[in-house]
XYZ file of N, CA, C and O in Angstrom:
536
model
N 0.890 -1.203 -0.053
C 0.048 -0.067 0.052
C 0.878 1.228 -0.062
O 1.999 1.231 0.671
N 0.354 2.302 -0.624
C 1.235 3.443 -0.847
C 0.504 4.700 -0.399
O -0.893 4.757 -0.314
N 1.276 5.901 -0.189
C 0.690 7.216 0.207
C 1.027 8.197 -0.811
O 2.511 8.254 -1.069
N 0.265 9.042 -1.412
C 0.698 9.982 -2.477
C 2.023 10.935 -1.589
O 1.755 11.240 -0.607
N 2.967 11.261 -2.297
C 4.069 11.972 -1.703
C 3.678 13.369 -1.192
O 4.098 13.774 -0.184
N 2.819 14.002 -1.695
C 2.228 15.414 -1.239
C 1.716 15.259 0.195
O 1.880 16.195 1.062
N 1.069 14.086 0.447
C 0.470 13.882 1.720
C 1.447 13.669 2.764
O 1.271 13.936 3.823
N 2.416 12.889 2.358
C 3.588 12.562 3.322
C 4.334 13.974 3.640
O 4.538 14.270 4.756
N 4.494 14.733 2.567
C 5.082 16.216 2.862
C 4.392 16.923 3.694
O 4.849 17.811 4.462
N 2.902 16.863 3.452
C 2.119 17.533 4.441
C 2.360 17.117 5.810
O 2.422 18.123 6.839
N 2.482 15.938 6.040
C 2.554 15.457 7.550
C 3.896 15.749 8.026
O 4.068 16.163 9.138
N 5.055 15.665 7.146
C 6.311 16.241 7.579
C 6.273 17.568 8.011
O 7.002 17.996 8.834
N 5.718 18.436 7.055
C 5.638 19.927 7.438
C 4.808 20.138 8.732
O 5.159 21.172 9.489
N 3.759 19.390 8.937
C 3.078 19.686 10.160
C 3.927 19.359 11.293
O 3.905 19.810 12.353
N 4.805 18.219 11.408
C 5.580 17.776 12.325
C 6.548 19.006 12.460
O 6.859 19.476 13.793
N 7.335 19.459 11.604
C 8.121 20.440 11.704
C 7.713 21.693 12.270
O 8.247 22.251 13.302
N 6.479 22.127 11.727
C 5.849 23.371 12.268
C 5.438 23.444 13.633
O 5.644 24.268 14.527
N 4.747 22.107 14.232
C 4.366 21.969 15.414
C 5.589 21.788 16.539
O 5.471 22.383 17.606
N 6.504 21.139 16.136
C 7.547 20.905 16.994
C 8.280 22.254 17.173
O 8.878 22.557 18.262
N 8.696 22.962 16.142
C 9.274 24.231 16.169
C 8.314 25.203 17.004
O 9.001 25.811 17.763
N 7.071 25.253 16.824
C 6.329 26.180 17.728
C 6.488 25.634 19.235
O 6.355 26.703 19.977
N 6.552 24.410 19.300
C 6.612 24.044 20.889
C 7.913 24.513 21.383
O 8.061 24.972 22.577
N 9.120 24.418 20.534
C 10.361 24.822 21.097
C 10.313 26.357 21.347
O 11.046 27.015 22.160
N 9.618 27.077 20.400
C 9.726 28.556 20.482
C 8.686 29.114 21.464
O 8.869 30.276 21.948
N 7.463 28.511 21.542
C 6.302 28.989 22.199
C 6.055 28.362 23.656
O 6.238 29.043 24.822
N 5.990 27.210 23.559
C 5.478 26.176 24.794
C 5.636 24.773 24.676
O 5.157 24.266 23.511
N 6.571 24.144 25.395
C 6.670 22.626 25.135
C 5.295 21.844 25.054
O 5.258 20.817 24.661
N 4.221 22.259 25.718
C 3.066 21.519 25.817
C 2.584 21.468 24.301
O 1.779 20.473 24.207
N 2.958 22.172 23.323
C 2.455 22.021 22.205
C 2.822 20.703 21.464
O 2.467 20.139 20.514
N 4.024 20.285 22.101
C 4.501 18.816 21.430
C 3.464 17.751 21.745
O 3.515 16.802 21.067
N 2.430 17.931 22.359
C 1.426 16.980 22.795
C 0.649 16.803 21.373
O 0.064 15.728 21.246
N 0.702 17.912 20.608
C -0.343 17.822 19.404
C 0.469 16.670 18.407
O -0.262 15.773 18.057
N 1.640 16.893 17.942
C 2.376 15.955 17.149
C 2.487 14.679 17.824
O 2.340 13.511 17.004
N 2.699 14.596 19.206
C 2.771 13.306 19.958
C 1.399 12.528 19.729
O 1.359 11.130 19.439
N 0.451 13.296 20.069
C -1.003 12.722 19.914
C -1.364 12.124 18.626
O -1.797 10.994 18.430
N -0.972 12.743 17.577
C -1.280 12.358 16.111
C -0.542 11.153 15.731
O -0.924 10.147 15.357
N 0.794 11.182 16.342
C 1.670 10.127 16.153
C 1.044 8.757 16.782
O 1.101 7.605 16.255
N 0.638 9.054 17.911
C 0.051 7.728 18.775
C -1.081 7.323 18.071
O -1.192 5.830 17.940
N -2.016 8.223 17.602
C -3.269 7.768 17.032
C -2.882 7.022 15.736
O -3.503 5.981 15.348
N -2.030 7.589 15.060
C -1.498 6.839 13.689
C -0.953 5.555 13.935
O -1.531 4.646 13.216
N -0.093 5.366 15.009
C 0.287 4.031 15.137
C -0.707 3.012 15.681
O -0.573 1.955 15.546
N -1.768 3.374 16.382
C -2.770 2.741 16.791
C -3.664 2.311 15.848
O -4.233 1.066 15.837
N -4.020 3.175 14.896
C -5.150 2.977 13.929
C -4.559 2.683 12.587
O -5.199 2.451 11.717
N -3.278 2.976 12.381
C -2.694 3.104 11.008
C -3.437 3.954 10.121
O -3.198 3.708 8.909
N -3.893 5.125 10.701
C -4.566 6.151 9.790
C -4.077 7.563 10.442
O -4.270 7.658 11.666
N -3.463 8.272 9.553
C -2.836 9.418 10.101
C -3.853 10.546 9.770
O -4.320 10.987 8.609
N -4.406 11.273 10.794
C -5.285 12.257 10.714
C -5.016 13.676 9.881
O -5.521 14.108 9.232
N -3.674 13.783 9.879
C -3.062 14.868 8.962
C -3.260 14.616 7.561
O -3.654 15.302 6.694
N -2.930 13.352 7.333
C -2.855 12.814 5.949
C -4.520 12.693 5.437
O -4.687 13.092 4.376
N -5.231 12.096 6.204
C -6.682 11.993 5.938
C -7.319 13.257 5.558
O -7.967 13.397 4.742
N -6.927 14.272 6.630
C -7.535 15.660 6.226
C -7.097 16.271 5.043
O -7.810 16.838 4.268
N -5.875 15.995 4.780
C -5.168 16.799 3.536
C -5.504 15.925 2.110
O -5.161 16.796 1.208
N -6.039 14.883 2.296
C -6.480 14.395 0.982
C -7.431 15.097 0.011
O -7.343 15.208 -1.072
N -8.386 15.851 0.880
C -9.319 16.684 0.057
C -8.505 17.848 -0.874
O -9.315 18.289 -1.702
N -7.425 18.135 -0.567
C -6.840 19.216 -1.199
C -6.037 18.780 -2.495
O -5.265 19.604 -3.161
N -5.925 17.480 -2.709
C -5.126 16.956 -4.064
C -5.938 17.146 -5.117
O -7.181 17.092 -5.066
N -5.310 17.760 -6.116
C -6.195 18.138 -7.333
C -6.427 17.071 -8.334
O -7.139 17.001 -9.066
N -5.417 16.044 -8.290
C -5.505 14.884 -9.291
C -5.725 13.726 -8.289
O -5.882 13.712 -7.166
N -6.139 12.620 -9.127
C -6.621 11.364 -8.560
C -5.260 10.796 -7.712
O -4.205 11.174 -8.183
N -5.427 10.060 -6.698
C -4.241 9.762 -5.654
C -3.180 9.165 -6.418
O -2.005 9.305 -6.220
N -3.581 8.181 -7.355
C -2.794 7.256 -8.079
C -1.746 8.143 -9.136
O -0.746 7.597 -9.523
N -2.230 9.396 -9.337
C -1.372 10.097 -10.353
C -0.145 10.890 -9.692
O 0.776 11.297 -10.432
N 0.013 10.773 -8.227
C 1.146 11.462 -7.619
C 2.169 10.219 -7.333
O 1.938 9.053 -7.392
N 3.395 10.789 -7.141
C 4.533 9.783 -6.910
C 4.177 9.299 -5.418
O 3.578 9.999 -4.739
N 4.319 7.978 -5.337
C 3.908 7.259 -4.029
C 5.046 6.856 -3.190
O 6.173 6.710 -3.645
N 4.798 7.089 -1.893
C 5.732 6.585 -0.752
C 5.166 5.356 -0.047
O 3.876 5.025 -0.087
N 6.082 4.544 0.321
C 5.614 3.087 0.974
C 4.900 3.471 2.396
O 5.555 4.219 3.168
N 3.852 2.984 2.512
C 3.093 2.974 3.848
C 3.925 2.502 5.049
O 3.925 3.047 6.178
N 4.380 1.405 4.743
C 5.178 0.719 5.885
C 6.353 1.506 6.358
O 6.743 1.594 7.591
N 6.843 2.113 5.368
C 8.091 3.031 5.813
C 7.690 4.248 6.506
O 8.210 4.617 7.263
N 6.486 4.718 6.077
C 6.134 5.933 6.843
C 5.587 5.447 8.203
O 5.791 6.348 9.000
N 5.012 4.406 8.397
C 4.750 3.954 9.837
C 5.957 3.802 10.536
O 6.045 4.074 11.833
N 7.132 3.275 10.083
C 8.365 3.214 10.786
C 8.866 4.523 11.071
O 9.269 4.565 12.146
N 8.802 5.476 10.169
C 9.302 6.748 10.436
C 8.407 7.417 11.606
O 8.892 8.233 12.371
N 7.099 7.139 11.604
C 6.356 7.640 12.614
C 6.419 7.083 14.038
O 6.577 7.750 14.928
N 6.906 5.872 13.961
C 7.487 5.320 15.412
C 8.551 6.130 15.832
O 8.648 6.561 16.954
N 9.698 6.151 14.881
C 10.736 7.153 15.379
C 10.434 8.359 15.887
O 10.766 8.787 16.953
N 9.512 9.167 15.153
C 9.172 10.408 15.449
C 8.402 10.338 16.939
O 8.684 11.146 17.809
N 7.394 9.580 17.070
C 6.627 9.388 18.105
C 7.540 9.105 19.423
O 7.260 9.749 20.419
N 8.418 8.296 19.148
C 9.241 7.859 20.587
C 10.044 9.021 20.793
O 10.114 9.423 22.106
N 10.601 9.742 20.060
C 11.488 10.891 20.236
C 10.621 12.002 20.901
O 10.999 12.625 21.769
N 9.425 12.256 20.215
C 8.658 13.294 20.790
C 8.102 12.865 22.224
O 8.155 13.780 23.134
N 7.930 11.502 22.443
C 7.445 11.129 23.861
C 8.518 11.243 24.745
O 8.225 11.721 25.861
N 9.769 11.029 24.420
C 11.025 11.251 25.262
C 11.230 12.839 25.629
O 11.397 13.012 26.547
N 11.196 13.421 24.603
C 11.098 15.018 24.675
C 10.047 15.484 25.950
O 10.458 16.381 26.753
N 8.835 14.968 25.770
C 7.772 15.466 26.603
C 8.057 14.886 27.868
O 7.969 15.689 29.056
N 8.824 13.686 28.241
C 9.124 13.271 29.437
C 10.391 14.002 30.039
O 10.224 14.370 31.238
N 11.134 14.347 29.196
C 12.397 15.137 29.800
C 12.010 16.514 30.084
O 12.491 17.009 30.964
N 11.058 17.167 29.449
C 10.459 18.434 29.719
C 9.759 18.342 31.125
O 9.997 19.271 32.052
N 8.985 17.213 31.267
C 8.210 17.096 32.512
C 9.276 16.906 33.783
O 9.056 17.365 34.834
N 10.428 16.240 33.407
C 11.216 15.887 34.598
C 12.272 16.883 34.785
O 13.139 16.970 35.634
N 12.107 18.106 33.997
C 13.082 19.148 34.132
C 14.444 19.126 33.586
O 15.325 19.623 34.170
N 14.409 18.374 32.600
C 15.660 17.955 31.913
C 15.685 18.617 30.452
O 15.542 17.809 29.609
N 15.759 19.983 30.381
C 15.370 20.708 29.089
C 16.421 20.465 28.063
O 16.122 20.142 26.681
N 17.816 19.981 28.343
C 18.765 19.674 27.368
C 18.398 18.421 26.681
O 18.414 18.637 25.333
N 18.083 17.469 27.372
C 17.528 16.317 26.435
C 16.329 16.256 25.891
O 16.039 15.879 24.695
N 15.260 17.131 26.414
C 14.056 17.547 25.765
C 14.312 18.195 24.414
O 13.859 17.714 23.349
N 15.087 19.142 24.422
C 15.362 20.051 23.281
C 16.122 18.988 22.252
O 15.823 19.140 21.006
N 17.120 18.160 22.837
C 17.814 17.371 21.806
C 16.872 16.470 20.946
O 17.165 16.253 19.793
N 16.073 15.744 21.630
C 14.984 14.844 20.986
C 14.012 15.777 20.027
O 13.721 15.064 19.054
N 13.600 16.817 20.437
C 12.821 17.595 19.695
C 13.610 18.013 18.399
O 13.065 17.962 17.149
N 14.790 18.461 18.596
C 15.399 18.851 17.402
C 15.821 17.790 16.497
O 15.804 18.077 15.184
N 16.000 16.676 17.004
C 16.304 15.510 16.194
C 15.041 15.234 15.071
O 15.114 15.030 13.920
N 13.869 15.478 15.741
C 12.590 15.223 14.957
C 12.675 16.232 13.862
O 12.220 16.077 12.681
N 12.754 17.353 14.171
C 12.940 18.566 13.380
C 13.747 18.355 12.313
O 13.547 18.753 11.005
N 14.918 17.907 12.672
C 15.965 17.783 11.523
C 15.524 16.645 10.670
O 15.621 16.783 9.403
N 15.210 15.508 11.141
C 14.595 14.400 10.391
C 13.552 14.637 9.382
O 13.792 14.222 8.222
N 12.552 15.337 9.717
C 11.353 15.694 9.166
C 11.900 16.745 8.125
O 11.276 16.749 6.872
N 12.609 17.741 8.381
C 13.081 18.880 7.466
C 13.780 18.371 6.485
O 13.581 18.623 5.302
N 14.897 17.436 6.753
C 15.720 16.853 5.722
C 14.831 15.858 4.732
O 14.998 15.804 3.511
N 13.854 15.295 5.244
C 12.968 14.535 4.409
C 12.168 15.351 3.736
O 11.912 15.002 2.270
N 11.695 16.505 4.025
C 11.154 17.515 3.118
C 12.233 17.866 1.861
O 11.564 18.240 0.824
N 13.216 17.745 2.165
C 14.334 18.223 1.144
C 14.728 16.939 0.313
O 15.562 17.229 -0.699
N 14.174 15.745 0.722
C 14.520 14.662 -0.225
C 15.263 13.561 0.429
O 15.549 12.517 -0.402
N 15.780 13.692 1.503
C 16.755 12.667 2.024
C 15.841 12.040 3.302
O 15.643 12.819 4.402
N 15.620 10.649 3.408
C 14.790 10.133 4.604
C 15.767 9.364 5.307
O 16.444 8.264 5.076
N 16.002 9.962 6.459
C 16.950 9.276 7.583
C 16.383 7.945 7.988
O 16.922 6.890 8.301
N 15.191 8.072 8.274
C 14.215 6.789 8.731
C 14.412 5.578 7.676
O 14.318 4.354 8.085
N 14.247 6.114 6.424
C 14.508 5.065 5.240
C 15.818 4.278 5.383
O 15.930 3.054 5.120
N 16.932 5.244 5.834
C 18.357 4.743 5.841
C 18.385 3.707 6.867
O 18.852 2.593 6.780
N 17.809 4.121 8.167
C 17.849 3.266 9.431
C 17.186 1.840 9.025
O 17.633 0.776 9.308
N 15.899 2.014 8.309
C 15.027 0.791 8.016
C 15.959 -0.149 7.196
O 15.955 -1.260 7.282
N 16.328 0.592 5.956
C 17.103 -0.318 5.112
C 18.255 -1.011 5.645
O 18.440 -2.295 5.601
N 18.995 -0.518 6.553
C 20.188 -1.135 7.321
C 19.690 -2.064 8.180
O 20.418 -3.155 8.218
N 18.618 -1.811 8.817
C 18.160 -2.875 9.702
C 17.587 -4.017 8.898
O 17.981 -5.258 9.244
N 17.011 -4.008 7.823
C 16.348 -5.062 7.093
C 17.546 -5.719 6.667
O 17.621 -7.062 6.547
N 18.616 -5.046 6.024
C 19.858 -5.767 5.468
C 20.625 -6.617 6.605
O 21.089 -7.785 6.360
N 20.731 -6.093 7.734
C 21.343 -6.769 8.872
C 20.426 -7.986 9.271
O 21.070 -9.081 9.397
N 19.022 -7.878 9.227
C 18.340 -9.064 9.576
C 18.445 -10.045 8.477
O 18.467 -11.172 8.872
N 18.534 -9.653 7.375
C 18.730 -10.538 6.169
C 20.024 -11.422 6.218
O 20.029 -12.580 6.073
N 21.103 -10.610 6.576
C 22.516 -11.124 6.427
C 22.484 -12.204 7.704
O 23.299 -13.101 7.708
N 21.891 -11.790 8.842
C 21.838 -12.945 9.865
C 21.407 -14.169 9.487
O 21.765 -14.986 10.084
N 20.206 -14.085 8.663
C 19.535 -15.319 8.241
C 20.155 -16.264 7.195
O 20.123 -17.415 7.088
N 21.102 -15.401 6.491
C 21.699 -15.943 5.350
C 22.936 -16.608 5.667
O 23.391 -16.962 6.583
């Protein structure tokens, strides 16, 4: 199953914007992308992507497609990092909280520019797993 690239990019932009807003305005804003991530992982349906579908001009199949499983893997990474950031803000360890939030901003920002860090991690993991069984 695949997802049109513009929808994936909309989700990435949402993550960058909300995490950046949290770091500049108030850490509680991190609850928004974290909640979206948890919901997505539980239901396999991303509300940002579902909402954004209505703005596509062409049929979904006419867009470059992204792998759904890869996007879920990336969502796991982002959600875990955001969760850790929230925990560290709550525990009064802002240095680690900022570090995990900034990692999410960098990963989503770089993905918007065309390089997927999560894809590299997943590929290397799959190759490691394959080589172990060979």
